[in-house]
Amino acid sequence: MNPNKKLEVVGHSRRRVDSRAKSTGQTRFADDLSLPRMLHCKLLRSPHPHAIIESIDFSRAAGYPGVHLVLTGKDFPIPFGIMPVAQDEYPLAPERVRYVGDSVAAVIARDEKTAEEALLLIEVKYRLLPTIASPEEGLANPQPRIHDYGEQGNIHRNQSYEFGDVEEALANSDHVFEDLFFYEGDNHMALEQQASLAVVEGDGKLTLSTSTQDPHYLHRQLSQVLQMSASQIRVIAVQNGGGFGGKCDPAGHEMVVSKAALMLGRPVKICLTRQEVFYQHRGRHPVLMKFRTGVTKDGKLTAMHLQTLLDGGAYGSHGPASTFYTGVLTPVTYELPRFKFDACRVFTNKPACGPKRGHGTPQPRFGQEVQLDKIAEKLGLDPAEMRLNMVTKADSLTASWLKIGSNGLAECIRQVVERSGWKDKHGKLPEGRGIGIACSSYMCGAGVSIYWNKMPHSGVQLMLDRSGQVTVFCGATEVGQGSDDVLATIVAEVLGISTSQIRCVTGDTGITPIDLGSYSSRVTIMMGNAAMQAAGRVHDLIIAAVAEKLDTLPNSVVMSQGRVFAAEDPNKGMSFAEAVVVAATKFGTLGTVGSYTPPKPPGKFKGSGVGPSPAYSFSACVVETEVDTATGMIHIPKIWIAHDLGQAINAVHARGQVIGGIYMGLGEALMEEQVFRRLPPKLSSALVHKIPSMLEYKTLTSLDMPEVEVMLIEDPDPNCPFGAKEAGQGPLLPVMPAVANAIWDAVGVRIDEVPITPDKILRALELKRAGKNPRVGPERFPEVPYPDPVFVLPPGEGGDGNESKKAERSPAHRLVEVTAS
């Protein structure tokens, strides 16, 4: 080692400095580079699921050739989190690790290999703590607490809402059905892993290019963690290979490379391995569910009491919202006069769960749709007809005070029933073959932002060049879902030009107006409405200028097919580019802005901000299945799905989104699971991933995909741009229960949990042959200390949307048959 070089302490970090450069104030790095060549970052992760960090010795790593910086938790005293009520994460764990894979140190070196070698030289002393492996363990063991905040013990969130007297309605029902279901957690499995590149620009400002779905929220959290003004930070959401919710949370590695770049004055990059993606996770919550549902003799719903128990993993993430979503949207699909839901999220020593496509709603949708099939069978009703007879109505309020706009669910059901030949197949196919149906609804963007404010949720800015080019600026993020195409198409439609004349600049907090991000299927509706407003304003400017030029009235001027002309004489006009010049001559440089704020939610009770949306999409799905009774293997030859998307802005993209939802839904139904196992005591008894790679984590391949027939049902919603609703998340939701219901129709067994695997089929068939209940699924629901519910009268019972006191119930109740299936 060069004797002239020594270690300089920068905060709690180490970097090598050439002592000969001290007198001139110039810092020279170990490589003696004159140019700021990019450096690479790797993270040291905990091998223990729960432990106190007693000490970290990184002196050998700091002195390793090619290492420029070592960071630990002491360099990051400020916590962060996507939600204001769950600021519980640090870029590097300062005192305690909470799952196998929690980051404790970072090495920044000349290349990845050097950084990986240096990681091996860091010595960490841990004091092990008891491990919470499941929500049941978390409930039974309030100490030690994984976090010092939360409801109590290891309960993160615990809530209860009741809309109308549910027990009274259940007591007056002709039948009450009680069922338990379990939905296993799973990963997003985006093809591209997370990666980030931080650079300090010439003006000293930080630029972070990263694979994120929510650059605006990340921008805010970077400012908080780095203690820098947000005006000095720029976040660029690079176009990346899939998100599905897994890139919504601000991530520790993004903070680490940003701080390293600021300290070193060099570009710093990190690319997570696939195993690290499993550690970052934020995937589907494992959820245990209990449904008590009342119905009339003809199958109409009277009331439902839904209880959910979520495995949240080690951190808050989107957990407060996820907890709500396991119940709050349930009344949107079918008319449900009274509804109660209890939801509890428990911290465990596993990677944090968060939002995955459908965020919190696939789990209860699976339970309800399978239970509806059981109800139909018990009552001797056709499952499709029973659903058709109780769909919610357009322009209505649910019992939980959610405003439904357009609703094409009835037509969706009719279409899949007709196209699939349902009436000729259901209950009539040979043994081993079956057909199942399920329906769903989903939001078109959350009506309330993650941090409370009254500002717009999306902004769009247009700049028109005298060449006829229109540049559209918006903070919305393209994650492969086609949002840039939607943005260009909406602006082009308003201005009557080709999308080839549109240039989109998106997902850049440095130069675009704020958009809250690509989540909750919000982009088409919110970005689209903002774009329509901005385009409408410049449309009016051009029309006014051209009308004056043509000596005609503005309402007589038309913009279409790249021309602006008089309606009464199409030859009397000019090209769009010429019209822009005319307008710029009259008004000056042409630029307009537009923004969108969702309508105020109708509910006024505490918690009413979760669930409202400008519109809701609806889907119906029929799955045909073949089950081999000797092996339990399941084959899906064909799926029919009808999706009410309001209006297709780009039908090709919309169909692609629907088929993508089918693909992901089938994977969750048949094979995907993020599960854990304990190592033997001699190997530390750690709770580790059972399948932390793409070799073991099973997902569908193209050879597994069935034929899919997509029907786009267009029922335009007035709250949406050109009536267009979402298509990215809703179509996933009915797939899993439709598969389960098709298996029942094929071989007469119920699998009340996902994934539905061959071994479960065989177990259920054995029970059937033994004359027992042919069901595989959870057997018990633990005692959960749910709080007293927030009670709100439904709109149909004279409620005003505020919390109220529950009336005393009459002591006289009807006897009701309870079916536990």
XYZ file of C-alpha atoms in Angstrom, residues 476-488 504 506 518 523-524 527 653:
20
model
C -46.235 9.883 -14.909
C -43.997 6.842 -15.147
C -43.814 4.387 -18.025
C -43.281 0.906 -16.591
C -44.258 -1.037 -19.683
C -47.984 -0.472 -19.315
C -48.187 1.971 -22.238
C -48.825 5.210 -20.339
C -46.671 7.269 -22.712
C -48.796 6.035 -25.602
C -51.980 6.949 -23.742
C -50.591 10.426 -23.045
C -49.643 11.001 -26.674
C -43.480 12.724 -24.454
C -42.210 11.764 -18.518
C -47.864 4.532 -11.548
C -52.445 6.943 -14.710
C -54.928 6.789 -17.592
C -52.820 11.889 -16.237
C -52.455 -2.211 -25.504
